[in-house]
Short mmCIF file of N, CA and C in Angstrom, two decimals:
data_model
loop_
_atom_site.label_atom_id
_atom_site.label_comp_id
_atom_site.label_asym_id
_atom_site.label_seq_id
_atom_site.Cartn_x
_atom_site.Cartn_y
_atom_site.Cartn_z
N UNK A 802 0.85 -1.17 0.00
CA UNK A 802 0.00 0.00 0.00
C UNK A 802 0.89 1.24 0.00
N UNK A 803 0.23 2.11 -0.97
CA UNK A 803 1.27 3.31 -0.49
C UNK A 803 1.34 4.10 0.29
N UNK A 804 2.25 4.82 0.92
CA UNK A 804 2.31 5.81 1.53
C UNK A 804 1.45 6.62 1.59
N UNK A 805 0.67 7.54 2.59
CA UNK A 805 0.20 9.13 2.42
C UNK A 805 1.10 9.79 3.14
N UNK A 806 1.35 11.36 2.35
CA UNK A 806 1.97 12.29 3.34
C UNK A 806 0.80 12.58 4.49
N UNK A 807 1.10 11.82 5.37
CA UNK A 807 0.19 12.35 6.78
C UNK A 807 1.06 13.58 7.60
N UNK A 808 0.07 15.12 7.26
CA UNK A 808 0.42 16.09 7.51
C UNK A 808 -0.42 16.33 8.73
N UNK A 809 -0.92 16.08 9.27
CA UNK A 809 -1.79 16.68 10.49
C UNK A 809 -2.59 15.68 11.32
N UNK A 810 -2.92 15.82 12.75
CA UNK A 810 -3.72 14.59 13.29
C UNK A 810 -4.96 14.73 12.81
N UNK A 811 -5.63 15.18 12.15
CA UNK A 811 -6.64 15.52 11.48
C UNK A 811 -6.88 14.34 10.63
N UNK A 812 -5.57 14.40 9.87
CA UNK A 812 -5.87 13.87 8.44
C UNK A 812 -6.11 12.22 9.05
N UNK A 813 -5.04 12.16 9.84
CA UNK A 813 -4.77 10.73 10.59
C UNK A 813 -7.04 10.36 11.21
N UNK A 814 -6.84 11.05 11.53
CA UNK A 814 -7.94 10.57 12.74
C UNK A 814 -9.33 10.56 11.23
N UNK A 815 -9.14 11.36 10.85
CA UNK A 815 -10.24 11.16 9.47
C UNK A 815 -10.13 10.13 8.77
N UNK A 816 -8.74 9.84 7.76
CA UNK A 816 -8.52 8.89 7.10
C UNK A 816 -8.84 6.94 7.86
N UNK A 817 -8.09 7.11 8.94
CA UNK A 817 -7.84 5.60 9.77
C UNK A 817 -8.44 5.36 10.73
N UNK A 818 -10.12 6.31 11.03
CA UNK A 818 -10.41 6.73 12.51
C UNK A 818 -11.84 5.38 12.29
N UNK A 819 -12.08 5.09 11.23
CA UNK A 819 -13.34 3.90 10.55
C UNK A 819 -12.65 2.65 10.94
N UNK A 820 -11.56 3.02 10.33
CA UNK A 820 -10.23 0.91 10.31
C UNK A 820 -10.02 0.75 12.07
N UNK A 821 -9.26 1.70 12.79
CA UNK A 821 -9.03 1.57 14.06
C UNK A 821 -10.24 1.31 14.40
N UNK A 822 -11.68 1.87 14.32
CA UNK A 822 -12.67 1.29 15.43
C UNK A 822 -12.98 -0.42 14.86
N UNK A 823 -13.16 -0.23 13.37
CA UNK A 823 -13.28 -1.50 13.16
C UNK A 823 -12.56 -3.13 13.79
N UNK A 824 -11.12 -2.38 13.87
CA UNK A 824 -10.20 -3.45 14.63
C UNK A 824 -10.18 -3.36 15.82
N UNK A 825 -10.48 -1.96 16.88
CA UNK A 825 -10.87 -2.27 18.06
C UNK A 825 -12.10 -2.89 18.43
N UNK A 826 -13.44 -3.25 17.80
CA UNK A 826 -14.48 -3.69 18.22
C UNK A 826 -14.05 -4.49 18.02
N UNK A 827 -13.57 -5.44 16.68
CA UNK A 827 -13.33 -6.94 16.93
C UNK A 827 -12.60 -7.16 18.10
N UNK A 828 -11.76 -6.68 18.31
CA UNK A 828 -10.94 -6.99 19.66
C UNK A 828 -11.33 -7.10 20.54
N UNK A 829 -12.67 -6.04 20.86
CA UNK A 829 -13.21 -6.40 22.52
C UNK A 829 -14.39 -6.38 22.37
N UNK A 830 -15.30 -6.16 20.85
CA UNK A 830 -16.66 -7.10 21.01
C UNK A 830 -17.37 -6.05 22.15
N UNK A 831 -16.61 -5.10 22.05
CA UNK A 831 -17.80 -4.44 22.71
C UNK A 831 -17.93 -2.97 22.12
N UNK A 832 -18.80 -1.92 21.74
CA UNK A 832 -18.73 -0.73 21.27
C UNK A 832 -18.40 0.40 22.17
N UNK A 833 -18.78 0.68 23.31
CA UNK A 833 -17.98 1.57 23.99
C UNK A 833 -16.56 0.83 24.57
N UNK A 834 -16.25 0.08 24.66
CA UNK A 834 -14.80 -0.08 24.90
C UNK A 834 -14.13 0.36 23.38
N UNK A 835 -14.38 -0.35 22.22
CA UNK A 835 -13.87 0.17 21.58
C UNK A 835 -13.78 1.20 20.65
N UNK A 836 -14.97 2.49 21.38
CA UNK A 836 -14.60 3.79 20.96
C UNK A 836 -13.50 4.23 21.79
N UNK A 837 -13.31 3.75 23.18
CA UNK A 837 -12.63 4.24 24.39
C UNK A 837 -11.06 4.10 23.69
N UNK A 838 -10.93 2.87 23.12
CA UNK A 838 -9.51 2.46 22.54
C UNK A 838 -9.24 3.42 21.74
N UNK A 839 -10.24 3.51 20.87
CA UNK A 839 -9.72 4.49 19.68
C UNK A 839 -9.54 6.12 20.10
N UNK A 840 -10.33 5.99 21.11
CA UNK A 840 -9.90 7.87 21.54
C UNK A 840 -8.40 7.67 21.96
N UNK A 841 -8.05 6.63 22.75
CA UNK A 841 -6.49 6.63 23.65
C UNK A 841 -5.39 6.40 22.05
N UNK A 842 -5.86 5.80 21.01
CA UNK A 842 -5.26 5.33 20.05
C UNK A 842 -4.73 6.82 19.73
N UNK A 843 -5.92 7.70 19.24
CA UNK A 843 -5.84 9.03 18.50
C UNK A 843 -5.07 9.70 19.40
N UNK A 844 -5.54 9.53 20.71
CA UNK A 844 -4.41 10.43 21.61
C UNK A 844 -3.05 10.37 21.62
N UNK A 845 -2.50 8.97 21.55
CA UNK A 845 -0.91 8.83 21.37
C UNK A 845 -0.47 8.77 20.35
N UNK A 846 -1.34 8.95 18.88
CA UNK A 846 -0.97 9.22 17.75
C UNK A 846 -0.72 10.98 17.86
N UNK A 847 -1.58 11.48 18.36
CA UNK A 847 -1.23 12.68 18.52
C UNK A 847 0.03 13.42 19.09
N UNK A 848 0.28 12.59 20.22
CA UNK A 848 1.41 12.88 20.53
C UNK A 848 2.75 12.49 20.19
N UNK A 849 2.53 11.50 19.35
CA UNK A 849 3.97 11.28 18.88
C UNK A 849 3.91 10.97 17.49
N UNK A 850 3.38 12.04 16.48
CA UNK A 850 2.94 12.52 15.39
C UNK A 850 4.23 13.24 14.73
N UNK A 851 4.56 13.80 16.35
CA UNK A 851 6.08 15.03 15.89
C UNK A 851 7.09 14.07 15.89
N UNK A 852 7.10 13.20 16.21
CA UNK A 852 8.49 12.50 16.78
C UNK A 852 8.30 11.24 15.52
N UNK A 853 7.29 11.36 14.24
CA UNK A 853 7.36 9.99 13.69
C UNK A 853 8.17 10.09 12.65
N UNK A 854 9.20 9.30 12.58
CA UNK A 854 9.87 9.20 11.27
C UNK A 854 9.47 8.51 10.72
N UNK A 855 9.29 8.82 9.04
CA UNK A 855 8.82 8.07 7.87
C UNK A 855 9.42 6.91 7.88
N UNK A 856 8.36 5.73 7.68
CA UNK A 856 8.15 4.46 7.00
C UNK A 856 7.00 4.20 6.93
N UNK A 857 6.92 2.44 7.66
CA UNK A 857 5.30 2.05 7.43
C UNK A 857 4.24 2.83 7.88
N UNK A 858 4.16 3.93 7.90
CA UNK A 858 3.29 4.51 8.82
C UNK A 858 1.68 3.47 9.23
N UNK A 859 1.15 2.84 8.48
CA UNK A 859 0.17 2.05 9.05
C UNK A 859 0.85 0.88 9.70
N UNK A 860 2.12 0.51 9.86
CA UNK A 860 2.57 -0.28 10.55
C UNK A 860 2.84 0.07 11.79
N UNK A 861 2.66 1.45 11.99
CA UNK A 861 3.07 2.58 13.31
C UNK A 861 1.69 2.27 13.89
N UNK A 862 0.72 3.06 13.55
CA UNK A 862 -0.70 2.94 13.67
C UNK A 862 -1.43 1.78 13.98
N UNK A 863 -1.09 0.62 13.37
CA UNK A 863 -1.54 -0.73 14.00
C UNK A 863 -0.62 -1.07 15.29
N UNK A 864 0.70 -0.65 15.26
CA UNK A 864 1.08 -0.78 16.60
C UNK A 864 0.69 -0.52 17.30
N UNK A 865 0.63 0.80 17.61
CA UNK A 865 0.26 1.72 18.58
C UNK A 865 -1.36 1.37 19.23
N UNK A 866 -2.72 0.74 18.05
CA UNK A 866 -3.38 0.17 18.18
C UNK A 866 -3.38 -1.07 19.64
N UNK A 867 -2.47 -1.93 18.82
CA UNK A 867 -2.53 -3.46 19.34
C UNK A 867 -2.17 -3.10 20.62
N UNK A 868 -1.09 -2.46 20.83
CA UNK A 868 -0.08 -2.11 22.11
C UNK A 868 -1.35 -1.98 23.12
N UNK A 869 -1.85 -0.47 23.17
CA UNK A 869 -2.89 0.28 23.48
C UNK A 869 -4.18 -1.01 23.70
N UNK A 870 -4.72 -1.82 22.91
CA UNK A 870 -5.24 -2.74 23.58
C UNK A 870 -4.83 -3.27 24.72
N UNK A 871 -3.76 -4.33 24.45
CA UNK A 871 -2.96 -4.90 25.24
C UNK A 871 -2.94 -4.90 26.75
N UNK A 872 -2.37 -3.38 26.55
CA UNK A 872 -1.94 -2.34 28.13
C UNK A 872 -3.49 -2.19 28.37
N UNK A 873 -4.59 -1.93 28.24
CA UNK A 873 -6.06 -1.96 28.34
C UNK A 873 -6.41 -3.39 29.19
N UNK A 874 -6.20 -4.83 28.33
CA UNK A 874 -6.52 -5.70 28.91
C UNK A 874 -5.37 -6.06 30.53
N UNK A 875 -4.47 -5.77 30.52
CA UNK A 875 -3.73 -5.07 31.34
C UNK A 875 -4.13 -4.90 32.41
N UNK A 876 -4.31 -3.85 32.12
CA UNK A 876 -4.88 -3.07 33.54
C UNK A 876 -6.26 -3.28 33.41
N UNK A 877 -7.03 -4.32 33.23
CA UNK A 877 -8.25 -4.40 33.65
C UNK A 877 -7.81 -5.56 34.21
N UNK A 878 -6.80 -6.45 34.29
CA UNK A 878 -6.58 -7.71 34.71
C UNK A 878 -6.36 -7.96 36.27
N UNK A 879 -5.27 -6.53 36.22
CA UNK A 879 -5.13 -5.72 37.87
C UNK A 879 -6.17 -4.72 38.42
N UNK A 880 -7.03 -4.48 37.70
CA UNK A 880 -8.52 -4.01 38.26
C UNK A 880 -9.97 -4.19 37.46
N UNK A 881 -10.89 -5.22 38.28
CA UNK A 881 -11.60 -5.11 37.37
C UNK A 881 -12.72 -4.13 37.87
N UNK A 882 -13.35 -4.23 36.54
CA UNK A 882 -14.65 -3.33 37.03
C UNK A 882 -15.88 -4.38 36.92
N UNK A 883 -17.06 -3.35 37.02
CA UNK A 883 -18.34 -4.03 37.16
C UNK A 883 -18.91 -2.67 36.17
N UNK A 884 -19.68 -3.43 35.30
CA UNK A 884 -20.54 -2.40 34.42
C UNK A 884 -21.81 -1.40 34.96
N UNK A 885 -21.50 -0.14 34.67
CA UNK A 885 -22.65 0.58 35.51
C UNK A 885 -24.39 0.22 34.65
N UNK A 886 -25.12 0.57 35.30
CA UNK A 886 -26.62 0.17 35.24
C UNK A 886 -27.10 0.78 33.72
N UNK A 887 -27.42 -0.46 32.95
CA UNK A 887 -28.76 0.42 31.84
C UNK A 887 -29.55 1.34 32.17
N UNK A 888 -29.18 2.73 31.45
CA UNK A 888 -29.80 3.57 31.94
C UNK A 888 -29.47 5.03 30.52
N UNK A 889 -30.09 6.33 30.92
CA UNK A 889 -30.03 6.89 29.89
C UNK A 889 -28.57 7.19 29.53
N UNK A 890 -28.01 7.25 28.33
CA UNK A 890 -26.89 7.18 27.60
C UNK A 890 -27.02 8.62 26.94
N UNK A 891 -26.41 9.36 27.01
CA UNK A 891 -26.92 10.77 26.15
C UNK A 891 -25.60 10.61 24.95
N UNK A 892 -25.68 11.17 23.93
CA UNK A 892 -25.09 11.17 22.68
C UNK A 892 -23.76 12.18 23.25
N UNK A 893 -22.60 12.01 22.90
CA UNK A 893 -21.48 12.93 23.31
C UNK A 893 -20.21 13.57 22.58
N UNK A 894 -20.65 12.97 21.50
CA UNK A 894 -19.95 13.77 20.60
C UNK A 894 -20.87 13.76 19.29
N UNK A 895 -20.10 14.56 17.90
CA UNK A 895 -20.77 14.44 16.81
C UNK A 895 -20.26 13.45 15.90
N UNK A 896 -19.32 12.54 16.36
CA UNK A 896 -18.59 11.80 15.65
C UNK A 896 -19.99 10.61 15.28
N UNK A 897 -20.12 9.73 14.24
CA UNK A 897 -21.23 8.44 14.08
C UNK A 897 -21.27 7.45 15.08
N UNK A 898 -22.40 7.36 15.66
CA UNK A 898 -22.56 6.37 16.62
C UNK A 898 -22.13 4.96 16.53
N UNK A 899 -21.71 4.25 17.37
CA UNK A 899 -21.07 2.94 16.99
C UNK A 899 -21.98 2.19 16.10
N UNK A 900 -23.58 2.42 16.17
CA UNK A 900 -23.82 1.76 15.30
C UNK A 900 -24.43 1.89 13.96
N UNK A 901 -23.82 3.09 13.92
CA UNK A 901 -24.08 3.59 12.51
C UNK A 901 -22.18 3.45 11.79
N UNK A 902 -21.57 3.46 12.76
CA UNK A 902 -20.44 2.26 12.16
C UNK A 902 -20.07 1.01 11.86
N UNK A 903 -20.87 0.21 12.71
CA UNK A 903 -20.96 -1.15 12.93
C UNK A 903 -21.90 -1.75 11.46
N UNK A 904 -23.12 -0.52 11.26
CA UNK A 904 -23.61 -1.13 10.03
C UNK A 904 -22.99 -1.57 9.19
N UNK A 905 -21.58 -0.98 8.63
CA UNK A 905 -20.71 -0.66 7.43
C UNK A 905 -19.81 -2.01 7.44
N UNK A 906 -19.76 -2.37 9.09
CA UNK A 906 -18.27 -3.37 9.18
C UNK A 906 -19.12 -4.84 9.83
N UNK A 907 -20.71 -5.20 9.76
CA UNK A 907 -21.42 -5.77 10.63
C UNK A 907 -20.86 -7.37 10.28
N UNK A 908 -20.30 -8.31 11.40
CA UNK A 908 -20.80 -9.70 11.44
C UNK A 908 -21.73 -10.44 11.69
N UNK A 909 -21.94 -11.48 11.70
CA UNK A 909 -23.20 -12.01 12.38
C UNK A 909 -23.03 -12.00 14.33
N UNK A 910 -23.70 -12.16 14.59
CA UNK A 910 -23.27 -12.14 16.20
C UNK A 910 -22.66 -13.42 16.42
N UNK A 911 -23.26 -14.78 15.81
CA UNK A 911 -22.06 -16.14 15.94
C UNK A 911 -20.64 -15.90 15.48
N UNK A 912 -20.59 -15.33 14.69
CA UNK A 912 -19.32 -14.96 14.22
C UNK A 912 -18.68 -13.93 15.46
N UNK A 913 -18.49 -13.10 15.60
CA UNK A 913 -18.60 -11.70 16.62
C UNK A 913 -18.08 -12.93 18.02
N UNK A 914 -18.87 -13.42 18.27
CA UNK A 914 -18.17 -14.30 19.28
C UNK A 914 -17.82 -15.31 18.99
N UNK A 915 -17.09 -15.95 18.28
CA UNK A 915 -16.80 -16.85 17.86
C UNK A 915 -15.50 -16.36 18.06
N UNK A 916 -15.46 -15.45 17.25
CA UNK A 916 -13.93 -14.03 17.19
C UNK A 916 -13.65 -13.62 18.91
N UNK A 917 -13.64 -13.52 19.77
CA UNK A 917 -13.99 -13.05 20.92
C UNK A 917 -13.48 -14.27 21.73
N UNK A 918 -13.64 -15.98 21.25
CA UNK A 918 -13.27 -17.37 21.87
C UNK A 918 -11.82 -17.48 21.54
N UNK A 919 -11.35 -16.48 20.39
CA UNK A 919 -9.75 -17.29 19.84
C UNK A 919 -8.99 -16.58 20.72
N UNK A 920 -7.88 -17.15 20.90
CA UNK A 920 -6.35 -16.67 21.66
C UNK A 920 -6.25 -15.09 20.64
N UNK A 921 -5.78 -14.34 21.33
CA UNK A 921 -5.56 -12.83 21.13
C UNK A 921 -4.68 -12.72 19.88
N UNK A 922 -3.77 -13.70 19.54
CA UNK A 922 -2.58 -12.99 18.65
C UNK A 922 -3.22 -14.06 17.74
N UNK A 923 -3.87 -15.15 17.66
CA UNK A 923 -4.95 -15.50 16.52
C UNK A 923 -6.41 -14.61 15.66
N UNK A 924 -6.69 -13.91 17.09
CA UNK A 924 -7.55 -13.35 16.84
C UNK A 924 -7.67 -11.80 16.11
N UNK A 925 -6.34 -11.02 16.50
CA UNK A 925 -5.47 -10.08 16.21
C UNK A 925 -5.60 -10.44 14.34
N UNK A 926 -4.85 -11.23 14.23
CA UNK A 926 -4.27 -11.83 12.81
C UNK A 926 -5.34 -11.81 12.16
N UNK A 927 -6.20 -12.68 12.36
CA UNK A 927 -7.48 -12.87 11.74
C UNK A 927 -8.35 -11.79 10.82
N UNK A 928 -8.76 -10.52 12.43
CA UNK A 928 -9.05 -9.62 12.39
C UNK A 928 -8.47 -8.23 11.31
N UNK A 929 -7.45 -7.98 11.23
CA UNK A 929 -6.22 -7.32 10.94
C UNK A 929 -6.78 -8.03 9.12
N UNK A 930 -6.53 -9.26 9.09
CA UNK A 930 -6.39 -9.59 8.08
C UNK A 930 -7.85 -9.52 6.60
N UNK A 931 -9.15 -10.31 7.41
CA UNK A 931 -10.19 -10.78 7.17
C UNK A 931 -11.51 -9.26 7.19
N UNK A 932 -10.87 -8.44 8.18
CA UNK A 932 -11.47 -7.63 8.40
C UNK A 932 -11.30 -6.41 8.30
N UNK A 933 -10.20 -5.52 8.16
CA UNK A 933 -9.46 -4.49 8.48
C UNK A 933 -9.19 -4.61 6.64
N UNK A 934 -8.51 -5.73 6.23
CA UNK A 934 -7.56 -5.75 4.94
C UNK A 934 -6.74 -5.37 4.44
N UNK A 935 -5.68 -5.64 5.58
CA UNK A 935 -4.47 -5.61 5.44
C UNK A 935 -3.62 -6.60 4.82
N UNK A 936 -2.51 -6.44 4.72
CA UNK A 936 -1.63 -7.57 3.65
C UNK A 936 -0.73 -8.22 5.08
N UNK A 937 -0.55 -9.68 4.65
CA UNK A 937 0.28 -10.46 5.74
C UNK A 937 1.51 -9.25 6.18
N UNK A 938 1.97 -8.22 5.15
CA UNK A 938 3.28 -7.94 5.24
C UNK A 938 3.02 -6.60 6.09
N UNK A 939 1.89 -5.70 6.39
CA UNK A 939 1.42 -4.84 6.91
C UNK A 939 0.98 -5.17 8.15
N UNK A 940 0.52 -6.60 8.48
CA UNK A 940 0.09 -7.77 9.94
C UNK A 940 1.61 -7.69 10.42
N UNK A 941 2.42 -7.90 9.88
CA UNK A 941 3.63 -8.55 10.81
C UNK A 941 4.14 -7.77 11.27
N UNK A 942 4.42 -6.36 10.42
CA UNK A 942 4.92 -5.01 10.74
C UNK A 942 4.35 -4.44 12.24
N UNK A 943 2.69 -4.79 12.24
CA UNK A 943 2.13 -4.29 13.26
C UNK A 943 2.54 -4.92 14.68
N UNK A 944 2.54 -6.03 14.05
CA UNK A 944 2.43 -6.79 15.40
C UNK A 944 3.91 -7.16 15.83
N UNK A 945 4.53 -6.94 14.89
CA UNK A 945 6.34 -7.37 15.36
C UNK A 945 6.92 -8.68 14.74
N UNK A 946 6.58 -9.66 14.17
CA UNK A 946 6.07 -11.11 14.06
C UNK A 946 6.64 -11.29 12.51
N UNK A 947 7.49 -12.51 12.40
CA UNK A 947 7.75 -12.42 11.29
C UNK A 947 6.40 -12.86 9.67
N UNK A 948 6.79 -12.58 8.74
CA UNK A 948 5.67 -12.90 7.77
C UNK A 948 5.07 -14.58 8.17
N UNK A 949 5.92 -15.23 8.20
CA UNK A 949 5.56 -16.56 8.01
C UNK A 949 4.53 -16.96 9.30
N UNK A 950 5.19 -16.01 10.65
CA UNK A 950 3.78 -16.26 11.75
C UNK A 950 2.55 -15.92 11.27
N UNK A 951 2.51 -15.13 10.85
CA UNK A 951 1.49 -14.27 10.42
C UNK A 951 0.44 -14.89 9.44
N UNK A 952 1.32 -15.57 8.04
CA UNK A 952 0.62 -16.60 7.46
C UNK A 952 0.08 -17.77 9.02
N UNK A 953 1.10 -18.30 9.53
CA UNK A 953 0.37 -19.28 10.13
C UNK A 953 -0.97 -18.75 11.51
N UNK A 954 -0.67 -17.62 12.04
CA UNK A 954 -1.94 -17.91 12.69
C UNK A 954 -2.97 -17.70 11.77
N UNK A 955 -3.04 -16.81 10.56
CA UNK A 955 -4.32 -16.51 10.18
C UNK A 955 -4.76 -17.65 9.80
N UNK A 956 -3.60 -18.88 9.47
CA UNK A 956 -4.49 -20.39 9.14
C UNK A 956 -4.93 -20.99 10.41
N UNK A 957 -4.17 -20.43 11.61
CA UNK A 957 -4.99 -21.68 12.60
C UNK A 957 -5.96 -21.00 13.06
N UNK A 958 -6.22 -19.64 13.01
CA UNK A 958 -7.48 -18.87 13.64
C UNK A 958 -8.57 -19.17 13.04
N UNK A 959 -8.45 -18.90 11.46
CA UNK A 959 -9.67 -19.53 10.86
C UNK A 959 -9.69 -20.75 10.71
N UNK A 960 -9.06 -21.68 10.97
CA UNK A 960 -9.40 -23.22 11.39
C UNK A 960 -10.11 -23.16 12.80
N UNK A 961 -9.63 -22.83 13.84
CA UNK A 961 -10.31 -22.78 14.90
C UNK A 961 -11.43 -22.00 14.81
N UNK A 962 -12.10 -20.79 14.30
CA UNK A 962 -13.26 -19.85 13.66
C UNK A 962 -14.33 -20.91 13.61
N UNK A 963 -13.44 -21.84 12.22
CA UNK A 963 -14.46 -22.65 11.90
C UNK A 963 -14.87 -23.83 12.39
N UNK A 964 -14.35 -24.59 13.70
CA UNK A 964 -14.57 -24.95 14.77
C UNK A 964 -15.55 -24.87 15.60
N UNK A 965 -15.30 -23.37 15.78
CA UNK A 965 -16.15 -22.67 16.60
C UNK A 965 -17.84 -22.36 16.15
N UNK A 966 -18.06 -22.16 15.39
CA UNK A 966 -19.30 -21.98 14.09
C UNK A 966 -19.84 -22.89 13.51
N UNK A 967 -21.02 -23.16 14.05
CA UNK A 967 -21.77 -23.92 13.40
C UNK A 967 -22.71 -23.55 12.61
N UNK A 968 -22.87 -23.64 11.05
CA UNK A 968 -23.52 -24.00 10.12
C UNK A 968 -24.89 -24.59 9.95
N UNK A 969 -25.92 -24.28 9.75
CA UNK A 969 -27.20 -24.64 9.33
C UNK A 969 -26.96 -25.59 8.23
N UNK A 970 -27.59 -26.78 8.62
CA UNK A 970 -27.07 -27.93 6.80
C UNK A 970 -28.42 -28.15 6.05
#
């Protein structure tokens, strides 16, 4: 893929701000967690925007992504919470509601958790790959991992996927 001159966090958060939520919901299957990711995502893209030297830049961006999960599941591991009560939700920004994003990127819900059962760096791969559409060589960059891992989890994730999923015959 080629390059863009990414001149401003603007351009960043406009252009990649659809792909990041897309790959953070698969990740945590849930829509306010993963608007929450993507605000912390945009935030440390922001800040180290000045300090990025040219290359993969979406290989930067999926890092910074995955990482930012990661450190998330993290520190929920050393604290958890308990979800506050259904109750009124008021709208809080003007950005599209998760599910007027979710329309665009929708799985089935067997699928959705199915994705949600695999080991993280299967599920990562998968995601990244199947969903996002990225190239094995843009997956490995992100994640650190040489090409050939990369081919192999996306084969054992969707072997295990399809494991997981059962089929109407």
């Amino acid at each position: 893929m080629a390059e863009y001159p990414i001149l401003t966090w603007e351009d960043v958060a406009h252009r990649y701000g659809r792909k990041i939520y897309t790959f953070a919901y698969r990740l945590t299957g849930n829509p306010d967690d993963a608007a929450d990711l993507v605000q912390e995502v945009l935030l440390k893209v922001r800040k180290g925007l000045a300090s990025y030297t040219p290359g993969s830049f979406e290989g930067w961006l999926w890092r910074i992504t995955r990482n930012t999960f990661l450190d998330g599941v993290r520190r929920q591991q050393r604290r958890p919470t308990s979800p506050l009560p259904e109750g009124d939700h008021s709208e809080l920004g003007a950005s599209p509601s998760p599910d007027e994003v979710l329309a665009s990127v929708r799985l089935s819900d067997d699928v959705q958790a199915a994705l949600l059962k695999l080991p993280y760096d299967f599920r990562e791969a998968v995601v990244l790959c199947d969903v996002v559409g990225l190239t094995y060589e843009e997956i490995a960059d992100a994640a650190d991992v040489p090409v050939g891992t990369v081919r192999s989890r996306i084969h054992r994730g969707r072997f295990m996927l399809r494991g997981l999923l059962t089929w109407p015959v």
